[in-house]
Amino acid sequence: MRKTYAYSHAPIAFDFEQTIERFFVEEIPLFKFADKGSNLILKIKKTDMSTFKLITVIAKATGLEQRDIGYAGLKDKNATTIQYISIPKNYERELIANLTTEKIEILEKRYSKFPIKIGQLKGNKFAIVLHDVSLEASEKIKQVAKKMQEEGIPNYYGYQRFGEDSKSFEQGRDIAHSGKKLKGAKEKLLVSAYQSYLYNNWLSSRIRISSTIVKNSVADGATFLDYPHELVDVLKAQKQFFKLFIGDDMKSYPYGKSYPVQDFEKSTREFLDKKASPTGLLCGSKAKRALSDAKHLEEEFDDTELYSLKGDRRYAWIWPEDLAFSYDEKEKSFRIQFYLPKGSYATTFLEEIAKKSLKR
């Protein structure tokens, strides 16, 4: 997949590497935990360890089955991460006695009536150290990041989603088309990668359409896109970069109900006010499809043979928050902090600044 970037600035050079010393992420829970209940909630700091490995270690320490250990989201191995885990309260003693690895530190303990479930997450705070950043580049990064905080960014899936060779979606496509019931977490992950691949291609297409409309006159835009002049005129009048079409599935932001775009004025106003965002299709058996013109743009990236997963819709456009910067001119290192809603990738944010893939 060739990603289309939304912003028009020149590429900004920096060195990025995802390591435990340079990549930090902290989960922000969806709600506050109480101090009573039958579930122990652990705020855990871990290094050089994936979430799946963390679950395995906790299961071994407590004697629990992995399915009895709750978590909200997956965190990468090559990072220092803080996330929340739940276990039954009566296994606390075994955990404390047997959890000996230095890669895991328990920062806080809380209790809750309910275990943590996947998706019960508001978002993530990131802190990332970039190297080989000139003073001029540091100022450009600040300028672009502040604009992205105000105007938003495309919500692409990151390269991590597609495996080491970036081709896990091909296996997922073959599995999805086999008609067989999915076996285990690995097959589900591969089919999800195929869903994500289709979504990313749809989003790239929509960014390309929006960019064509923004950069050209109505007449030229209509020619390049082979659209009626009247449609391009309406689209160009929209103030936001990402152009909305009739039938786009809009959803209250950062969570809430969805509705189809029928009234451009209402939808674009809510979009500009960061109260709603368009969504893209994650195809599956029960996925909601777009309508009208938006459906036509979506159909190329739909797969009606993919029914082994339920499907969903994903925000196409998000807004980074809580930006902070620090620059060490002597070391030429630049630390950038920001918050993204759940399911969004820090590397996608950085790639929009760099204008290139950061996958090594």
XYZ file of N, CA, C and O in Angstrom, residues 22 26 41 83 89 91 93 122 148 156 163 201-202 278 281 287 296 304 319 330 358:
84
model
N 13.566 4.894 23.922
C 13.132 6.020 23.087
C 11.633 6.044 22.797
O 11.135 6.991 22.184
N 1.640 5.133 27.651
C 0.847 4.886 28.856
C -0.633 4.857 28.504
O -1.153 5.785 27.892
N -6.990 -4.747 40.119
C -6.562 -3.981 38.947
C -5.120 -3.541 39.173
O -4.813 -2.859 40.149
N 0.411 -0.200 31.363
C -0.934 -0.631 31.027
C -1.595 -1.285 32.226
O -0.937 -1.578 33.234
N -9.202 -11.171 42.560
C -8.587 -10.617 43.770
C -7.908 -11.680 44.635
O -6.851 -11.428 45.229
N -6.117 -14.030 43.925
C -4.824 -14.513 43.422
C -3.712 -13.486 43.656
O -2.595 -13.655 43.172
N -1.965 -12.756 46.360
C -0.822 -13.251 47.135
C 0.145 -14.042 46.252
O 1.364 -13.839 46.315
N -9.582 4.631 26.933
C -9.859 5.943 26.352
C -8.853 6.277 25.263
O -9.206 6.741 24.183
N -1.305 19.928 13.193
C -1.989 18.636 13.208
C -2.900 18.501 14.431
O -3.972 17.908 14.359
N -4.637 6.217 9.894
C -4.157 4.978 9.275
C -3.775 3.949 10.339
O -3.352 4.306 11.442
N 2.859 -7.077 10.027
C 3.919 -8.065 10.174
C 5.273 -7.576 9.711
O 5.416 -6.488 9.139
N -6.199 1.402 2.377
C -6.268 1.758 0.959
C -7.449 2.678 0.673
O -7.347 3.605 -0.128
N -8.582 2.427 1.329
C -9.728 3.329 1.193
C -9.374 4.722 1.699
O -9.647 5.730 1.032
N -15.778 11.369 10.188
C -16.207 10.299 9.277
C -15.515 8.983 9.637
O -14.423 8.989 10.216
N -14.722 1.732 6.566
C -15.217 0.365 6.729
C -14.113 -0.609 7.125
O -13.041 -0.630 6.533
N -20.831 -5.547 9.432
C -20.329 -4.181 9.328
C -21.352 -3.275 8.665
O -22.032 -3.661 7.720
N -20.354 4.288 -3.008
C -19.680 4.064 -4.286
C -18.161 4.144 -4.124
O -17.411 3.342 -4.697
N -17.052 -8.625 0.393
C -18.260 -9.271 0.915
C -18.047 -10.752 1.213
O -18.909 -11.398 1.793
N -7.791 13.683 16.152
C -7.065 14.871 16.576
C -6.106 14.523 17.711
O -6.538 14.122 18.793
N 22.611 20.086 21.907
C 23.919 19.424 21.945
C 23.821 17.985 21.439
O 24.643 17.531 20.633
N 8.297 4.867 8.469
C 9.344 4.765 9.479
C 9.733 3.325 9.767
O 10.527 3.053 10.658
